[in-house]
Amino acid sequence: MDYTGATKQYDISYGQVYAWVKKFKQGGPEALVDRRGKAKSDDGHLSEANGYMARKLALLPGEVCFIRSRQEKHGKFHRNKLGSDV
């Protein structure tokens, strides 16, 4: 079957047929396997980053209290009409 025949039979573009044939010629059937959406392997960096963020989040309430106390001390902290912090 030629490229034009494949475009009509499978209702795909000529460029798509050409790309698939080119991939098949270069890498065989394995080159046509869909690899989209595969997760990248975790080489430790992701776990390290998650641990770092967990430690930062654990410190956050203390940092908020410190900032709030500094603002109160300098008169920059107040509550809005609804009672939430500003």
PDB file of N, CA and C in Angstrom:
ATOM      1  N   MET A   1       0.857  -1.175   0.000  1.00  0.00           N
ATOM      2  CA  MET A   1       0.000   0.000   0.000  1.00  0.00           C
ATOM      3  C   MET A   1       0.904   1.239   0.000  1.00  0.00           C
ATOM      4  N   ASP A   2       0.527   2.238  -0.762  1.00  0.00           N
ATOM      5  CA  ASP A   2       1.293   3.484  -0.793  1.00  0.00           C
ATOM      6  C   ASP A   2       0.796   4.448   0.282  1.00  0.00           C
ATOM      7  N   TYR A   3       1.509   5.551   0.463  1.00  0.00           N
ATOM      8  CA  TYR A   3       1.169   6.514   1.509  1.00  0.00           C
ATOM      9  C   TYR A   3      -0.228   7.087   1.317  1.00  0.00           C
ATOM     10  N   THR A   4      -0.566   7.449   0.095  1.00  0.00           N
ATOM     11  CA  THR A   4      -1.878   8.037  -0.188  1.00  0.00           C
ATOM     12  C   THR A   4      -2.995   7.045   0.114  1.00  0.00           C
ATOM     13  N   GLY A   5      -2.784   5.788  -0.234  1.00  0.00           N
ATOM     14  CA  GLY A   5      -3.777   4.755   0.063  1.00  0.00           C
ATOM     15  C   GLY A   5      -3.979   4.592   1.564  1.00  0.00           C
ATOM     16  N   ALA A   6      -2.892   4.667   2.328  1.00  0.00           N
ATOM     17  CA  ALA A   6      -2.989   4.536   3.780  1.00  0.00           C
ATOM     18  C   ALA A   6      -3.731   5.729   4.378  1.00  0.00           C
ATOM     19  N   THR A   7      -3.507   6.937   3.813  1.00  0.00           N
ATOM     20  CA  THR A   7      -4.202   8.119   4.338  1.00  0.00           C
ATOM     21  C   THR A   7      -5.702   7.989   4.163  1.00  0.00           C
ATOM     22  N   LYS A   8      -6.115   7.458   3.031  1.00  0.00           N
ATOM     23  CA  LYS A   8      -7.552   7.306   2.767  1.00  0.00           C
ATOM     24  C   LYS A   8      -8.157   6.167   3.567  1.00  0.00           C
ATOM     25  N   GLN A   9      -7.446   5.040   3.644  1.00  0.00           N
ATOM     26  CA  GLN A   9      -7.988   3.871   4.330  1.00  0.00           C
ATOM     27  C   GLN A   9      -8.108   4.101   5.831  1.00  0.00           C
ATOM     28  N   TYR A  10      -7.127   4.753   6.433  1.00  0.00           N
ATOM     29  CA  TYR A  10      -7.118   4.928   7.883  1.00  0.00           C
ATOM     30  C   TYR A  10      -7.506   6.338   8.327  1.00  0.00           C
ATOM     31  N   ASP A  11      -7.846   7.178   7.372  1.00  0.00           N
ATOM     32  CA  ASP A  11      -8.291   8.549   7.638  1.00  0.00           C
ATOM     33  C   ASP A  11      -7.287   9.309   8.525  1.00  0.00           C
ATOM     34  N   ILE A  12      -6.032   9.315   8.065  1.00  0.00           N
ATOM     35  CA  ILE A  12      -4.968  10.052   8.741  1.00  0.00           C
ATOM     36  C   ILE A  12      -4.228  10.880   7.705  1.00  0.00           C
ATOM     37  N   SER A  13      -3.410  11.799   8.171  1.00  0.00           N
ATOM     38  CA  SER A  13      -2.718  12.695   7.247  1.00  0.00           C
ATOM     39  C   SER A  13      -1.525  11.997   6.589  1.00  0.00           C
ATOM     40  N   TYR A  14      -1.148  12.538   5.450  1.00  0.00           N
ATOM     41  CA  TYR A  14       0.014  12.034   4.720  1.00  0.00           C
ATOM     42  C   TYR A  14       1.261  12.174   5.589  1.00  0.00           C
ATOM     43  N   GLY A  15       1.380  13.295   6.273  1.00  0.00           N
ATOM     44  CA  GLY A  15       2.532  13.527   7.141  1.00  0.00           C
ATOM     45  C   GLY A  15       2.640  12.505   8.257  1.00  0.00           C
ATOM     46  N   GLN A  16       1.500  12.080   8.799  1.00  0.00           N
ATOM     47  CA  GLN A  16       1.506  11.072   9.857  1.00  0.00           C
ATOM     48  C   GLN A  16       1.983   9.729   9.328  1.00  0.00           C
ATOM     49  N   VAL A  17       1.498   9.345   8.152  1.00  0.00           N
ATOM     50  CA  VAL A  17       1.944   8.091   7.536  1.00  0.00           C
ATOM     51  C   VAL A  17       3.449   8.158   7.288  1.00  0.00           C
ATOM     52  N   TYR A  18       3.913   9.265   6.743  1.00  0.00           N
ATOM     53  CA  TYR A  18       5.333   9.437   6.442  1.00  0.00           C
ATOM     54  C   TYR A  18       6.173   9.317   7.725  1.00  0.00           C
ATOM     55  N   ALA A  19       5.722   9.964   8.803  1.00  0.00           N
ATOM     56  CA  ALA A  19       6.461   9.927  10.066  1.00  0.00           C
ATOM     57  C   ALA A  19       6.521   8.513  10.626  1.00  0.00           C
ATOM     58  N   TRP A  20       5.404   7.787  10.565  1.00  0.00           N
ATOM     59  CA  TRP A  20       5.389   6.423  11.084  1.00  0.00           C
ATOM     60  C   TRP A  20       6.307   5.511  10.282  1.00  0.00           C
ATOM     61  N   VAL A  21       6.271   5.638   8.961  1.00  0.00           N
ATOM     62  CA  VAL A  21       7.127   4.813   8.098  1.00  0.00           C
ATOM     63  C   VAL A  21       8.595   5.129   8.377  1.00  0.00           C
ATOM     64  N   LYS A  22       8.906   6.407   8.531  1.00  0.00           N
ATOM     65  CA  LYS A  22      10.282   6.818   8.811  1.00  0.00           C
ATOM     66  C   LYS A  22      10.753   6.228  10.144  1.00  0.00           C
ATOM     67  N   LYS A  23       9.906   6.316  11.183  1.00  0.00           N
ATOM     68  CA  LYS A  23      10.256   5.746  12.484  1.00  0.00           C
ATOM     69  C   LYS A  23      10.462   4.240  12.384  1.00  0.00           C
ATOM     70  N   PHE A  24       9.574   3.569  11.655  1.00  0.00           N
ATOM     71  CA  PHE A  24       9.664   2.112  11.521  1.00  0.00           C
ATOM     72  C   PHE A  24      10.954   1.710  10.808  1.00  0.00           C
ATOM     73  N   LYS A  25      11.314   2.444   9.764  1.00  0.00           N
ATOM     74  CA  LYS A  25      12.544   2.135   9.028  1.00  0.00           C
ATOM     75  C   LYS A  25      13.782   2.353   9.894  1.00  0.00           C
ATOM     76  N   GLN A  26      13.752   3.348  10.770  1.00  0.00           N
ATOM     77  CA  GLN A  26      14.906   3.662  11.598  1.00  0.00           C
ATOM     78  C   GLN A  26      15.023   2.770  12.831  1.00  0.00           C
ATOM     79  N   GLY A  27      13.887   2.379  13.420  1.00  0.00           N
ATOM     80  CA  GLY A  27      13.956   1.652  14.696  1.00  0.00           C
ATOM     81  C   GLY A  27      13.131   0.398  14.789  1.00  0.00           C
ATOM     82  N   GLY A  28      12.488  -0.004  13.721  1.00  0.00           N
ATOM     83  CA  GLY A  28      11.663  -1.198  13.760  1.00  0.00           C
ATOM     84  C   GLY A  28      10.369  -0.961  14.521  1.00  0.00           C
ATOM     85  N   PRO A  29       9.665  -2.054  14.824  1.00  0.00           N
ATOM     86  CA  PRO A  29       8.370  -1.928  15.499  1.00  0.00           C
ATOM     87  C   PRO A  29       8.459  -1.229  16.863  1.00  0.00           C
ATOM     88  N   GLU A  30       9.594  -1.385  17.567  1.00  0.00           N
ATOM     89  CA  GLU A  30       9.746  -0.766  18.874  1.00  0.00           C
ATOM     90  C   GLU A  30       9.698   0.762  18.786  1.00  0.00           C
ATOM     91  N   ALA A  31      10.086   1.316  17.647  1.00  0.00           N
ATOM     92  CA  ALA A  31      10.090   2.771  17.474  1.00  0.00           C
ATOM     93  C   ALA A  31       8.677   3.341  17.415  1.00  0.00           C
ATOM     94  N   LEU A  32       7.689   2.491  17.155  1.00  0.00           N
ATOM     95  CA  LEU A  32       6.309   2.951  17.041  1.00  0.00           C
ATOM     96  C   LEU A  32       5.533   2.860  18.358  1.00  0.00           C
ATOM     97  N   VAL A  33       6.167   2.361  19.412  1.00  0.00           N
ATOM     98  CA  VAL A  33       5.501   2.241  20.707  1.00  0.00           C
ATOM     99  C   VAL A  33       5.263   3.637  21.282  1.00  0.00           C
ATOM    100  N   ASP A  34       4.056   3.838  21.788  1.00  0.00           N
ATOM    101  CA  ASP A  34       3.683   5.125  22.376  1.00  0.00           C
ATOM    102  C   ASP A  34       4.276   5.226  23.775  1.00  0.00           C
ATOM    103  N   ARG A  35       5.170   6.175  23.974  1.00  0.00           N
ATOM    104  CA  ARG A  35       5.820   6.343  25.276  1.00  0.00           C
ATOM    105  C   ARG A  35       5.359   7.617  25.987  1.00  0.00           C
ATOM    106  N   ARG A  36       4.328   8.244  25.486  1.00  0.00           N
ATOM    107  CA  ARG A  36       3.834   9.472  26.129  1.00  0.00           C
ATOM    108  C   ARG A  36       3.277   9.158  27.502  1.00  0.00           C
ATOM    109  N   GLY A  37       3.497  10.065  28.446  1.00  0.00           N
ATOM    110  CA  GLY A  37       2.927   9.937  29.769  1.00  0.00           C
ATOM    111  C   GLY A  37       3.680   9.026  30.707  1.00  0.00           C
ATOM    112  N   LYS A  38       4.781   8.472  30.282  1.00  0.00           N
ATOM    113  CA  LYS A  38       5.555   7.609  31.175  1.00  0.00           C
ATOM    114  C   LYS A  38       6.257   8.472  32.209  1.00  0.00           C
ATOM    115  N   ALA A  39       6.227   8.029  33.450  1.00  0.00           N
ATOM    116  CA  ALA A  39       6.890   8.772  34.524  1.00  0.00           C
ATOM    117  C   ALA A  39       8.399   8.639  34.387  1.00  0.00           C
ATOM    118  N   LYS A  40       9.080   9.716  34.674  1.00  0.00           N
ATOM    119  CA  LYS A  40      10.532   9.673  34.677  1.00  0.00           C
ATOM    120  C   LYS A  40      10.981   8.937  35.929  1.00  0.00           C
ATOM    121  N   SER A  41      12.086   8.247  35.832  1.00  0.00           N
ATOM    122  CA  SER A  41      12.568   7.507  36.984  1.00  0.00           C
ATOM    123  C   SER A  41      13.054   8.484  38.055  1.00  0.00           C
ATOM    124  N   ASP A  42      12.790   8.144  39.289  1.00  0.00           N
ATOM    125  CA  ASP A  42      13.194   8.977  40.420  1.00  0.00           C
ATOM    126  C   ASP A  42      14.585   8.537  40.852  1.00  0.00           C
ATOM    127  N   ASP A  43      15.546   9.408  40.687  1.00  0.00           N
ATOM    128  CA  ASP A  43      16.913   9.068  41.072  1.00  0.00           C
ATOM    129  C   ASP A  43      17.266   9.652  42.437  1.00  0.00           C
ATOM    130  N   GLY A  44      16.271   9.877  43.274  1.00  0.00           N
ATOM    131  CA  GLY A  44      16.504  10.391  44.614  1.00  0.00           C
ATOM    132  C   GLY A  44      16.231  11.877  44.755  1.00  0.00           C
ATOM    133  N   HIS A  45      16.278  12.607  43.652  1.00  0.00           N
ATOM    134  CA  HIS A  45      16.076  14.048  43.720  1.00  0.00           C
ATOM    135  C   HIS A  45      14.657  14.399  44.150  1.00  0.00           C
ATOM    136  N   LEU A  46      13.680  13.646  43.661  1.00  0.00           N
ATOM    137  CA  LEU A  46      12.293  13.930  44.009  1.00  0.00           C
ATOM    138  C   LEU A  46      12.051  13.672  45.493  1.00  0.00           C
ATOM    139  N   SER A  47      12.553  12.565  46.002  1.00  0.00           N
ATOM    140  CA  SER A  47      12.381  12.260  47.425  1.00  0.00           C
ATOM    141  C   SER A  47      13.076  13.305  48.282  1.00  0.00           C
ATOM    142  N   GLU A  48      14.246  13.734  47.844  1.00  0.00           N
ATOM    143  CA  GLU A  48      14.989  14.766  48.572  1.00  0.00           C
ATOM    144  C   GLU A  48      14.212  16.082  48.583  1.00  0.00           C
ATOM    145  N   ALA A  49      13.629  16.440  47.440  1.00  0.00           N
ATOM    146  CA  ALA A  49      12.854  17.678  47.345  1.00  0.00           C
ATOM    147  C   ALA A  49      11.602  17.593  48.209  1.00  0.00           C
ATOM    148  N   ASN A  50      10.939  16.440  48.232  1.00  0.00           N
ATOM    149  CA  ASN A  50       9.750  16.276  49.064  1.00  0.00           C
ATOM    150  C   ASN A  50      10.087  16.402  50.539  1.00  0.00           C
ATOM    151  N   GLY A  51      11.215  15.849  50.956  1.00  0.00           N
ATOM    152  CA  GLY A  51      11.645  15.968  52.346  1.00  0.00           C
ATOM    153  C   GLY A  51      11.936  17.410  52.714  1.00  0.00           C
ATOM    154  N   TYR A  52      12.582  18.128  51.802  1.00  0.00           N
ATOM    155  CA  TYR A  52      12.896  19.531  52.029  1.00  0.00           C
ATOM    156  C   TYR A  52      11.609  20.336  52.203  1.00  0.00           C
ATOM    157  N   MET A  53      10.636  20.116  51.328  1.00  0.00           N
ATOM    158  CA  MET A  53       9.374  20.852  51.416  1.00  0.00           C
ATOM    159  C   MET A  53       8.616  20.493  52.690  1.00  0.00           C
ATOM    160  N   ALA A  54       8.664  19.249  53.113  1.00  0.00           N
ATOM    161  CA  ALA A  54       7.989  18.849  54.350  1.00  0.00           C
ATOM    162  C   ALA A  54       8.611  19.570  55.548  1.00  0.00           C
ATOM    163  N   ARG A  55       9.941  19.671  55.556  1.00  0.00           N
ATOM    164  CA  ARG A  55      10.605  20.388  56.651  1.00  0.00           C
ATOM    165  C   ARG A  55      10.240  21.873  56.629  1.00  0.00           C
ATOM    166  N   LYS A  56      10.172  22.464  55.443  1.00  0.00           N
ATOM    167  CA  LYS A  56       9.804  23.874  55.333  1.00  0.00           C
ATOM    168  C   LYS A  56       8.372  24.099  55.810  1.00  0.00           C
ATOM    169  N   LEU A  57       7.469  23.207  55.448  1.00  0.00           N
ATOM    170  CA  LEU A  57       6.075  23.347  55.874  1.00  0.00           C
ATOM    171  C   LEU A  57       5.939  23.179  57.386  1.00  0.00           C
ATOM    172  N   ALA A  58       6.758  22.332  57.974  1.00  0.00           N
ATOM    173  CA  ALA A  58       6.708  22.141  59.423  1.00  0.00           C
ATOM    174  C   ALA A  58       7.123  23.416  60.146  1.00  0.00           C
ATOM    175  N   LEU A  59       8.016  24.190  59.548  1.00  0.00           N
ATOM    176  CA  LEU A  59       8.476  25.432  60.158  1.00  0.00           C
ATOM    177  C   LEU A  59       7.522  26.601  59.924  1.00  0.00           C
ATOM    178  N   LEU A  60       6.647  26.478  58.962  1.00  0.00           N
ATOM    179  CA  LEU A  60       5.782  27.576  58.560  1.00  0.00           C
ATOM    180  C   LEU A  60       4.941  28.160  59.685  1.00  0.00           C
ATOM    181  N   PRO A  61       4.255  27.373  60.518  1.00  0.00           N
ATOM    182  CA  PRO A  61       3.449  27.987  61.589  1.00  0.00           C
ATOM    183  C   PRO A  61       4.287  28.858  62.523  1.00  0.00           C
ATOM    184  N   GLY A  62       5.494  28.413  62.850  1.00  0.00           N
ATOM    185  CA  GLY A  62       6.371  29.211  63.697  1.00  0.00           C
ATOM    186  C   GLY A  62       6.778  30.502  63.019  1.00  0.00           C
ATOM    187  N   GLU A  63       7.058  30.430  61.724  1.00  0.00           N
ATOM    188  CA  GLU A  63       7.438  31.631  60.980  1.00  0.00           C
ATOM    189  C   GLU A  63       6.285  32.623  60.924  1.00  0.00           C
ATOM    190  N   VAL A  64       5.064  32.116  60.751  1.00  0.00           N
ATOM    191  CA  VAL A  64       3.888  32.986  60.705  1.00  0.00           C
ATOM    192  C   VAL A  64       3.716  33.685  62.047  1.00  0.00           C
ATOM    193  N   CYS A  65       3.881  32.931  63.141  1.00  0.00           N
ATOM    194  CA  CYS A  65       3.753  33.532  64.467  1.00  0.00           C
ATOM    195  C   CYS A  65       4.819  34.598  64.682  1.00  0.00           C
ATOM    196  N   PHE A  66       6.048  34.320  64.234  1.00  0.00           N
ATOM    197  CA  PHE A  66       7.128  35.283  64.388  1.00  0.00           C
ATOM    198  C   PHE A  66       6.837  36.554  63.596  1.00  0.00           C
ATOM    199  N   ILE A  67       6.414  36.391  62.369  1.00  0.00           N
ATOM    200  CA  ILE A  67       6.108  37.560  61.523  1.00  0.00           C
ATOM    201  C   ILE A  67       4.952  38.351  62.119  1.00  0.00           C
ATOM    202  N   ARG A  68       3.916  37.651  62.578  1.00  0.00           N
ATOM    203  CA  ARG A  68       2.761  38.321  63.162  1.00  0.00           C
ATOM    204  C   ARG A  68       3.167  39.099  64.409  1.00  0.00           C
ATOM    205  N   SER A  69       4.016  38.497  65.265  1.00  0.00           N
ATOM    206  CA  SER A  69       4.442  39.199  66.479  1.00  0.00           C
ATOM    207  C   SER A  69       5.261  40.437  66.126  1.00  0.00           C
ATOM    208  N   ARG A  70       6.088  40.345  65.081  1.00  0.00           N
ATOM    209  CA  ARG A  70       6.866  41.506  64.640  1.00  0.00           C
ATOM    210  C   ARG A  70       5.945  42.603  64.110  1.00  0.00           C
ATOM    211  N   GLN A  71       4.921  42.200  63.378  1.00  0.00           N
ATOM    212  CA  GLN A  71       3.982  43.182  62.840  1.00  0.00           C
ATOM    213  C   GLN A  71       3.192  43.845  63.954  1.00  0.00           C
ATOM    214  N   GLU A  72       2.765  43.040  64.936  1.00  0.00           N
ATOM    215  CA  GLU A  72       2.025  43.605  66.068  1.00  0.00           C
ATOM    216  C   GLU A  72       2.905  44.578  66.843  1.00  0.00           C
ATOM    217  N   LYS A  73       4.162  44.216  67.026  1.00  0.00           N
ATOM    218  CA  LYS A  73       5.098  45.060  67.761  1.00  0.00           C
ATOM    219  C   LYS A  73       5.279  46.407  67.077  1.00  0.00           C
ATOM    220  N   HIS A  74       5.289  46.392  65.751  1.00  0.00           N
ATOM    221  CA  HIS A  74       5.515  47.615  64.992  1.00  0.00           C
ATOM    222  C   HIS A  74       4.217  48.251  64.490  1.00  0.00           C
ATOM    223  N   GLY A  75       3.075  47.735  64.936  1.00  0.00           N
ATOM    224  CA  GLY A  75       1.783  48.326  64.599  1.00  0.00           C
ATOM    225  C   GLY A  75       1.340  48.120  63.162  1.00  0.00           C
ATOM    226  N   LYS A  76       1.869  47.105  62.491  1.00  0.00           N
ATOM    227  CA  LYS A  76       1.506  46.879  61.089  1.00  0.00           C
ATOM    228  C   LYS A  76       0.510  45.744  60.918  1.00  0.00           C
ATOM    229  N   PHE A  77       0.161  45.074  61.992  1.00  0.00           N
ATOM    230  CA  PHE A  77      -0.751  43.941  61.921  1.00  0.00           C
ATOM    231  C   PHE A  77      -2.129  44.369  62.394  1.00  0.00           C
ATOM    232  N   HIS A  78      -3.145  44.034  61.642  1.00  0.00           N
ATOM    233  CA  HIS A  78      -4.513  44.314  62.062  1.00  0.00           C
ATOM    234  C   HIS A  78      -5.455  43.300  61.459  1.00  0.00           C
ATOM    235  N   ARG A  79      -6.642  43.244  61.980  1.00  0.00           N
ATOM    236  CA  ARG A  79      -7.671  42.336  61.444  1.00  0.00           C
ATOM    237  C   ARG A  79      -8.631  43.154  60.598  1.00  0.00           C
ATOM    238  N   ASN A  80      -9.133  42.534  59.544  1.00  0.00           N
ATOM    239  CA  ASN A  80     -10.126  43.238  58.732  1.00  0.00           C
ATOM    240  C   ASN A  80     -11.510  43.082  59.337  1.00  0.00           C
ATOM    241  N   LYS A  81     -12.531  43.620  58.717  1.00  0.00           N
ATOM    242  CA  LYS A  81     -13.891  43.645  59.271  1.00  0.00           C
ATOM    243  C   LYS A  81     -14.461  42.240  59.464  1.00  0.00           C
ATOM    244  N   LEU A  82     -13.987  41.277  58.648  1.00  0.00           N
ATOM    245  CA  LEU A  82     -14.512  39.916  58.742  1.00  0.00           C
ATOM    246  C   LEU A  82     -13.791  39.103  59.808  1.00  0.00           C
ATOM    247  N   GLY A  83     -12.760  39.661  60.417  1.00  0.00           N
ATOM    248  CA  GLY A  83     -12.075  38.971  61.492  1.00  0.00           C
ATOM    249  C   GLY A  83     -10.870  38.169  61.031  1.00  0.00           C
ATOM    250  N   SER A  84     -10.575  38.171  59.736  1.00  0.00           N
ATOM    251  CA  SER A  84      -9.399  37.435  59.293  1.00  0.00           C
ATOM    252  C   SER A  84      -8.180  38.353  59.293  1.00  0.00           C
ATOM    253  N   ASP A  85      -7.015  37.748  59.330  1.00  0.00           N
ATOM    254  CA  ASP A  85      -5.774  38.516  59.414  1.00  0.00           C
ATOM    255  C   ASP A  85      -5.458  39.202  58.085  1.00  0.00           C
ATOM    256  N   VAL A  86      -4.852  40.354  58.170  1.00  0.00           N
ATOM    257  CA  VAL A  86      -4.408  41.080  56.987  1.00  0.00           C
ATOM    258  C   VAL A  86      -2.933  41.355  57.113  1.00  0.00           C
TER     259      VAL A  86
END
